[in-house]
Coordinates of C-alpha atoms (C1' of nucleotides) and ligand atoms in Angstrom, one line a residue:
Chain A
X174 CA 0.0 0.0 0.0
X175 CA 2.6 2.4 0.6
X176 CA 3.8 2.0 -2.3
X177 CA 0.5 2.3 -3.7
X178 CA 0.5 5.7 -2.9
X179 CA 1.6 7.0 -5.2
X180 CA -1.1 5.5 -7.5
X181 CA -4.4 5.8 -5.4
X182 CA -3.1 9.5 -4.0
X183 CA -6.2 11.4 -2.7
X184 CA -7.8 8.8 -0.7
X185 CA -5.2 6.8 0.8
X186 CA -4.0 10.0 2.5
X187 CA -7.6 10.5 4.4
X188 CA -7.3 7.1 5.3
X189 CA -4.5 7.2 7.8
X190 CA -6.1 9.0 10.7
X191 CA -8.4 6.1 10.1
X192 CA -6.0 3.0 10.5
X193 CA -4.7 4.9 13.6
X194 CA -7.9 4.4 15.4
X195 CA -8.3 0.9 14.6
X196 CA -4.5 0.3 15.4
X197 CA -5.2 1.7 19.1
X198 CA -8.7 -0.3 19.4
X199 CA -6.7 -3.5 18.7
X200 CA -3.8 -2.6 20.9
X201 CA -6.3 -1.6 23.7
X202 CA -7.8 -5.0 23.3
X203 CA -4.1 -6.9 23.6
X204 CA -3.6 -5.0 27.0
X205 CA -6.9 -6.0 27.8
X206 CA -6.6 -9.5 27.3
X207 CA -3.0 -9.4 29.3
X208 CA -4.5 -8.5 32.3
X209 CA -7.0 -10.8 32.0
X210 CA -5.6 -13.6 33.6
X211 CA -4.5 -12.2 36.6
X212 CA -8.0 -10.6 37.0
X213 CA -9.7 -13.8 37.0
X214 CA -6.9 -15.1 39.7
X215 CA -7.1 -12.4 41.6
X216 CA -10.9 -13.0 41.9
X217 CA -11.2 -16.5 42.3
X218 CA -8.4 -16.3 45.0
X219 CA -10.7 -13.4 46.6
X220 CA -13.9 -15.5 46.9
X221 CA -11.9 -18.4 47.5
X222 CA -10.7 -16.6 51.2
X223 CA -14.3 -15.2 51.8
X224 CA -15.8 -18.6 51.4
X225 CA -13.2 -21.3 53.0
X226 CA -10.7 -18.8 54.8
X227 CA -8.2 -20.0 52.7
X228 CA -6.8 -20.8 49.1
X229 CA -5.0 -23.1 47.6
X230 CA -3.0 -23.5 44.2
X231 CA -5.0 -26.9 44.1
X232 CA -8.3 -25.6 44.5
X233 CA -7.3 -22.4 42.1
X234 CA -6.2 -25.0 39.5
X235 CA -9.1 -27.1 39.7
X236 CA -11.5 -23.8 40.0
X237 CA -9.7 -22.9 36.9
X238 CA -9.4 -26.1 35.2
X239 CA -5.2 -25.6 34.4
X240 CA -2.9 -28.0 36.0
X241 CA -1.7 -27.4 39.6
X242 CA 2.0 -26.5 37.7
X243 CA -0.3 -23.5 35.6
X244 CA -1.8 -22.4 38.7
X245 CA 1.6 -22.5 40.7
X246 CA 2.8 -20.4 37.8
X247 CA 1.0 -17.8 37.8
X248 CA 0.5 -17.4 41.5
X249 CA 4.2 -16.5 41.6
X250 CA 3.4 -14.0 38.7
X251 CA 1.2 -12.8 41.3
X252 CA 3.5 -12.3 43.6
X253 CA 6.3 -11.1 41.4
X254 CA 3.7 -8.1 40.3
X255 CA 2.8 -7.2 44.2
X256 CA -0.8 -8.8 44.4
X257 CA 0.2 -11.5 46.5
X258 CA 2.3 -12.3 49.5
X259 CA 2.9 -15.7 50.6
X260 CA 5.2 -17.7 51.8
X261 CA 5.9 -21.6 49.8
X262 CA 3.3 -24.2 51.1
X263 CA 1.4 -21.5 53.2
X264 CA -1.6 -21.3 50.5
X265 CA -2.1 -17.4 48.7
X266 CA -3.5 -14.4 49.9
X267 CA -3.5 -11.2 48.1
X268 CA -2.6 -7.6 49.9
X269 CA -4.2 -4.7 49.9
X270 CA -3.6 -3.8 46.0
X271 CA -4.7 -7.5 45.2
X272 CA -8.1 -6.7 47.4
X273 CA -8.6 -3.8 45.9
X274 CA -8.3 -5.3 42.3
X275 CA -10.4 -8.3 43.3
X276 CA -13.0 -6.2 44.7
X277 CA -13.4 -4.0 41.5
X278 CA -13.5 -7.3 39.3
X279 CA -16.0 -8.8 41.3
X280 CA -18.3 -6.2 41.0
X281 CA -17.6 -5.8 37.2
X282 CA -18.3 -9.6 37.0
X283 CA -21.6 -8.8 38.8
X284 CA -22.9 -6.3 36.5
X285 CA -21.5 -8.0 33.2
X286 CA -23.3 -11.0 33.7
X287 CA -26.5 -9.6 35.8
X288 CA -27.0 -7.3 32.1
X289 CA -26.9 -10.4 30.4
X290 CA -29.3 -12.2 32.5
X291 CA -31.7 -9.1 31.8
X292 CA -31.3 -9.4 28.0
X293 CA -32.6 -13.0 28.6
X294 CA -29.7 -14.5 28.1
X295 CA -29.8 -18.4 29.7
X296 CA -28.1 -18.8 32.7
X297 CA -25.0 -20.4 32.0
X298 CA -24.4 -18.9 28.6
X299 CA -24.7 -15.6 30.5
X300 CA -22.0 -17.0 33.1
X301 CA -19.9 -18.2 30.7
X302 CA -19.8 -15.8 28.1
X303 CA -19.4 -13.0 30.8
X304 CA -16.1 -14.6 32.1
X305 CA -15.1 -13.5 28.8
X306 CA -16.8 -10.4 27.7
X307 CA -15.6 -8.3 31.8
X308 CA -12.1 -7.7 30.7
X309 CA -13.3 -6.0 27.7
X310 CA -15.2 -3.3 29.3
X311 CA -14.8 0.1 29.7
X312 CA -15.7 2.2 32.2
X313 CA -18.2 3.9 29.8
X314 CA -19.7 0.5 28.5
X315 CA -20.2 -0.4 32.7
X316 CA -22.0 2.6 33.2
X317 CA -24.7 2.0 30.5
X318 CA -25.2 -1.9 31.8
X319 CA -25.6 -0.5 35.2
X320 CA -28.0 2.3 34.0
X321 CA -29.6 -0.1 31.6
X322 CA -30.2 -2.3 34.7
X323 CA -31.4 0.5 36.7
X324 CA -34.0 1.4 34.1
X325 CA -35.2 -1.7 33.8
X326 CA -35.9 -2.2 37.7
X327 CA -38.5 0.9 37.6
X328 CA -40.9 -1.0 36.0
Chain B
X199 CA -8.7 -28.5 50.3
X200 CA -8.4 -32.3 48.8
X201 CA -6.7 -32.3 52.1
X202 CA -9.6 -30.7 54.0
X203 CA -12.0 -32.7 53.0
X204 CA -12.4 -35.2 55.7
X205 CA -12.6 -31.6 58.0
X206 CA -15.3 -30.1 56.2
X207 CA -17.2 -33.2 54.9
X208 CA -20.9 -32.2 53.9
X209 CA -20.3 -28.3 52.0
X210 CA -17.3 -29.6 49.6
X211 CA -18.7 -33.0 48.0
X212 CA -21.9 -30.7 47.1
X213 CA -19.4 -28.0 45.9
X214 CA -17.6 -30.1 43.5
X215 CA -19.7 -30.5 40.4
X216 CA -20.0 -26.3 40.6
X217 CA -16.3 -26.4 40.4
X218 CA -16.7 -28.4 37.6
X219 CA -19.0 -25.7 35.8
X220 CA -16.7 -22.8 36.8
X221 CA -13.8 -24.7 35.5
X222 CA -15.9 -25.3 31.9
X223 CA -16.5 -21.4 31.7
X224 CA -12.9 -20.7 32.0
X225 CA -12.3 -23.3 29.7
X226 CA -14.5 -22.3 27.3
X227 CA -13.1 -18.5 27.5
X228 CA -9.7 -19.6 26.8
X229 CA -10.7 -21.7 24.0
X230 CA -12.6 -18.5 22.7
X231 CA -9.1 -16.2 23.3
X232 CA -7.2 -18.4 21.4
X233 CA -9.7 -18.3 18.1
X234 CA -9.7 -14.2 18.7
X235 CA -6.7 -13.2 17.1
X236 CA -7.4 -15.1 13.7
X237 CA -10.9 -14.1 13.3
X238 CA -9.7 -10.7 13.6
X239 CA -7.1 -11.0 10.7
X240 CA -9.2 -13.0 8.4
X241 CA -12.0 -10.2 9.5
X242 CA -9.3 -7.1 8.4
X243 CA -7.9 -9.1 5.2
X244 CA -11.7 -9.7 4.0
X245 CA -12.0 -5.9 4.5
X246 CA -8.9 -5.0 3.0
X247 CA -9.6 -7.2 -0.3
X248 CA -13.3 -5.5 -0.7
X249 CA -12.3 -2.3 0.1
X250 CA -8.9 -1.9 -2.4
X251 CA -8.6 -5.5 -3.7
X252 CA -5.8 -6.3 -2.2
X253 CA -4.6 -7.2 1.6
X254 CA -0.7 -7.0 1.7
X255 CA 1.3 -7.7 5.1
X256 CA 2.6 -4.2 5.5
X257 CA -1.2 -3.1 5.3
X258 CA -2.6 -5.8 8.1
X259 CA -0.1 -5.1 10.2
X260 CA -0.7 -1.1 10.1
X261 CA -4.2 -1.6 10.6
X262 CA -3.6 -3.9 13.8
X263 CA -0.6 -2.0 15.4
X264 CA 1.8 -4.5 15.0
X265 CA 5.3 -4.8 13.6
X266 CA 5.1 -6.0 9.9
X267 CA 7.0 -9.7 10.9
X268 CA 4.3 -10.4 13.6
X269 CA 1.8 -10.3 10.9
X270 CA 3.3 -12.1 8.5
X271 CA 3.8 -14.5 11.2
X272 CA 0.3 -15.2 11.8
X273 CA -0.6 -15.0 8.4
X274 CA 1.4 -18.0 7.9
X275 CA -0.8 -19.8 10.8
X276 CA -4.0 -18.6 8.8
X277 CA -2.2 -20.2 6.0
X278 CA -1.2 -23.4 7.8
X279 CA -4.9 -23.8 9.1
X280 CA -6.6 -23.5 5.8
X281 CA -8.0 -20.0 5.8
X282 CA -5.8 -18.4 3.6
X283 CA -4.2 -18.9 0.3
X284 CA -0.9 -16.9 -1.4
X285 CA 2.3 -16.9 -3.1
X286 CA 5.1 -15.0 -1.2
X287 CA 5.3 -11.7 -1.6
X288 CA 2.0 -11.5 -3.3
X289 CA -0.3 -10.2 -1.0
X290 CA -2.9 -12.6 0.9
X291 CA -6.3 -14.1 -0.3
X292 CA -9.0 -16.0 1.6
X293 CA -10.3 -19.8 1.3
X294 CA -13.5 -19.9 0.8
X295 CA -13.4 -21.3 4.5
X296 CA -12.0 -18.1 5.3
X297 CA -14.6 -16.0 3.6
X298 CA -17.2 -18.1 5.2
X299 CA -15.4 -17.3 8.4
X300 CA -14.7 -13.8 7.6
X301 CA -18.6 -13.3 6.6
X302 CA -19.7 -14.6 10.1
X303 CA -17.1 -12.6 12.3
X304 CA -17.6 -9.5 10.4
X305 CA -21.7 -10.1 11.0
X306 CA -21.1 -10.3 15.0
X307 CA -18.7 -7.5 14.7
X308 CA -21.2 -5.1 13.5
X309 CA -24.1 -6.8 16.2
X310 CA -21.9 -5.7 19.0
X311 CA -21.1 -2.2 18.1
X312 CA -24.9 -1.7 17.5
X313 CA -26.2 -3.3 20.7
X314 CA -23.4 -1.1 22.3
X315 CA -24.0 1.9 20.4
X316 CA -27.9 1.2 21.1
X317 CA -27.4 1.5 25.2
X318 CA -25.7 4.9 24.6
X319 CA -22.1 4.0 24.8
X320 CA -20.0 7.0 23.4
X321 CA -18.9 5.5 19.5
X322 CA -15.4 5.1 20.2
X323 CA -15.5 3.3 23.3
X324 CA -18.1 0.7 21.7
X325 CA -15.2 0.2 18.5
X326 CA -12.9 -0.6 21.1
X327 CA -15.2 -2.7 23.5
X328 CA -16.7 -4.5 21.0
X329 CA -13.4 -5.5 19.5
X330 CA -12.8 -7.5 22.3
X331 CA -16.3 -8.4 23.7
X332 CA -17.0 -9.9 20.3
X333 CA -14.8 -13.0 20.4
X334 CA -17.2 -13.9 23.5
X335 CA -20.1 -14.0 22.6
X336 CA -22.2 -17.1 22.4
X337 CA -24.9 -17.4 19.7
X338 CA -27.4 -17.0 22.8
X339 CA -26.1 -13.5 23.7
X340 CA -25.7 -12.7 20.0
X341 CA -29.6 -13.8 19.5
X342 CA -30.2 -11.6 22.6
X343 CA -28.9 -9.0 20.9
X344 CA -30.5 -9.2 17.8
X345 CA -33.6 -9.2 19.7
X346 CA -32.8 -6.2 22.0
X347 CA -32.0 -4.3 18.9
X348 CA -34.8 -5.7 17.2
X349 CA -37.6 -4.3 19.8
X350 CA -35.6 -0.9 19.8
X351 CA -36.4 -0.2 16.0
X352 CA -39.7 -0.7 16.7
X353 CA -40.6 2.1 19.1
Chain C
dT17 C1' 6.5 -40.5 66.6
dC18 C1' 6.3 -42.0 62.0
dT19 C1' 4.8 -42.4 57.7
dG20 C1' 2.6 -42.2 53.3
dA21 C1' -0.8 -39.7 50.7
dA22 C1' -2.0 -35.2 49.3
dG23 C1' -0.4 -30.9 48.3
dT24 C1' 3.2 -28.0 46.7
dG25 C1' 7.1 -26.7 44.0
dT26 C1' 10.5 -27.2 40.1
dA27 C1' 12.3 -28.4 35.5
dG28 C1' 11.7 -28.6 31.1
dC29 C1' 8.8 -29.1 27.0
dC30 C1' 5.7 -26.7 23.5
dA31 C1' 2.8 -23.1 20.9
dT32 C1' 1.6 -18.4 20.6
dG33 C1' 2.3 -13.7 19.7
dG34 C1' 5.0 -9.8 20.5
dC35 C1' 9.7 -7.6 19.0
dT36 C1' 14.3 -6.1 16.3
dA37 C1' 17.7 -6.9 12.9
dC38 C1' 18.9 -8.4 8.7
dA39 C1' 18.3 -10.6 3.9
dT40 C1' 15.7 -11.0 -0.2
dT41 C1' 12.4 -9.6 -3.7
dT42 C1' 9.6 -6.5 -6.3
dC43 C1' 8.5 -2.8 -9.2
dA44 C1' 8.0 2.6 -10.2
dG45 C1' 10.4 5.8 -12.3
dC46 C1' 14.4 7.2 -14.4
Chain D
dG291 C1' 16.7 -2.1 -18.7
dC292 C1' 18.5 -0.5 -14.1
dT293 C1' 18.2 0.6 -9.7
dG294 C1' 17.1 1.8 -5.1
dA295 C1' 13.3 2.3 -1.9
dA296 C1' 9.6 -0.1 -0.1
dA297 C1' 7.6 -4.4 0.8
dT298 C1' 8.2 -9.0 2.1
dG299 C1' 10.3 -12.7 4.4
dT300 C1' 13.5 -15.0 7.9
dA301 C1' 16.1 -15.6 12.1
dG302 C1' 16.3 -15.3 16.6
dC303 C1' 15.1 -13.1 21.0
dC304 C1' 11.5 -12.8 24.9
dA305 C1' 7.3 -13.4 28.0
dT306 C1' 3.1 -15.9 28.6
dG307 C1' 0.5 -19.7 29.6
dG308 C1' -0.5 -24.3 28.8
dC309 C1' 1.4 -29.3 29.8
dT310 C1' 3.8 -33.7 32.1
dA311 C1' 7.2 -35.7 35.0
dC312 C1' 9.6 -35.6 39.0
dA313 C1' 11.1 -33.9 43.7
dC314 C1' 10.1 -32.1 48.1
dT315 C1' 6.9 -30.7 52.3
dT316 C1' 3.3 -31.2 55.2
dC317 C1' 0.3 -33.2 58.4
dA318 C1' -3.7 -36.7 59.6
dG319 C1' -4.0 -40.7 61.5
dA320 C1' -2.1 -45.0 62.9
Ligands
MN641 MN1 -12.9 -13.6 33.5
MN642 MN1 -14.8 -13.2 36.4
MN643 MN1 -11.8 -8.5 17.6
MN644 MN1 -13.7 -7.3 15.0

DNA sequence: TCTGAAGTGTAGCCATGGCTACATTTCAGC
DNA sequence: GCTGAAATGTAGCCATGGCTACACTTCAGA
């Protein structure tokens, strides 16, 4: 293409602006998708400690479905990245900046799926797909679930 | 936990097949990830070819943000799993397994931004939402979706 | 107190998807 | 036709996130 500009001048030129904006949407999607993981760690470690007191890489792995090893893994990426103390054999917990990150996912995972319920969506198709669909949404796309919820409660 | 079990006997044994269904979700939305990235290049190539007629490496990997040899990279996977045709340095085509796929993915693509766009989510941030969001979508929410969008039209 | 099963951790493999640096090919314009 | 700039392709690096196989700790119960 670039060397196509010189034979397809005028348009090409208007494009570029253009192919800008959809570079940044799919690089805003990458970074999404790398913090993904840890998100869903982060939460299942949360509720895991509110429910049983404690958590394990086992019961992480099997939550998860990965191998114990996986699990392991990326519990020490955890803990290299400041979300997680712990010392080896002890089970996981998560500090203050792992709370805080588990609280915010938790209630994004609430509101993803609870919109999806109120489009009709069946139950675990709503659950699954919303496991998914929480890392890829923004602030702005949060606030209209929730005020699409709230709308819909009023009636 | 395994080890817990004769502690807490009654709660876990009920617990385990929801463990099970958590660890299908997950499994499900990794399975989904890892489909992502070449739906999204045989979507861009399809546009590329209808819009100028031609989808050349350089001009995929503009369009996504990436560095010209990560994109030929995964072109060469698209080729390896059937979706793509192409002599080097010729420029890329698609199988007509990739146009079928193309056809679908582009489809869903446009259903997202329109149910976002439809709850009042500023343009941009419903590009880049649905860009990810899309790759998760099962047909139930995508039907959901249609139908939401459906009932809006009609008011 | 001992011990073996369960849990935990480590090592090392693979595929993916980024990158930079360099080599090769193409083709527009002279 | 030549030629050099742009496009294309290759090589090799890195981090991530899967896995299996094996080693080491822990602790419930004998
Ligand atoms: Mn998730
Ligand atoms: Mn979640
Ligand atoms: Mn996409
Ligand atoms: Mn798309």
């Amino acid at each position: 293409m670039a060397r196509a500009v010189k034979r397809k001048t005028g348009a090409a030129a208007v494009r570029l602006p253009a192919e800008l904006t959809q570079a940044r949407r799919f690089s805003k999607t990458r970074s999404a998708q790398s913090s993904a993981l840890l998100e869903d760690y982060v939460e299942l470690i949360a509720d895991l400690l509110t429910t049983g007191g404690e958590a394990r890489p086992t019961d992480v792995a099997r939550r998860l479905g990965v191998s114990h090893a996986t699990a392991i893994k990326t519990i020490a990426r955890l803990k290299r990245e400041g979300l997680a103390p712990g010392r080896p054999y002890r089970g996981v917990f998560l500090t203050q900046e792992g709370q805080k990150l588990a609280a915010r996912v938790r209630t994004r995972h609430r509101l993803v799926v609870d919109m999806l319920l109120a489009l009709g969506i069946p139950a675990e198709a709503a659950e699954a797909d919303a496991e998914g669909i929480e890392h890829h949404a923004s602030e702005a796309t949060l606030k209209a679930f929730a005020q699409f919820l709230q709308s819909r409660e009023q009636n």
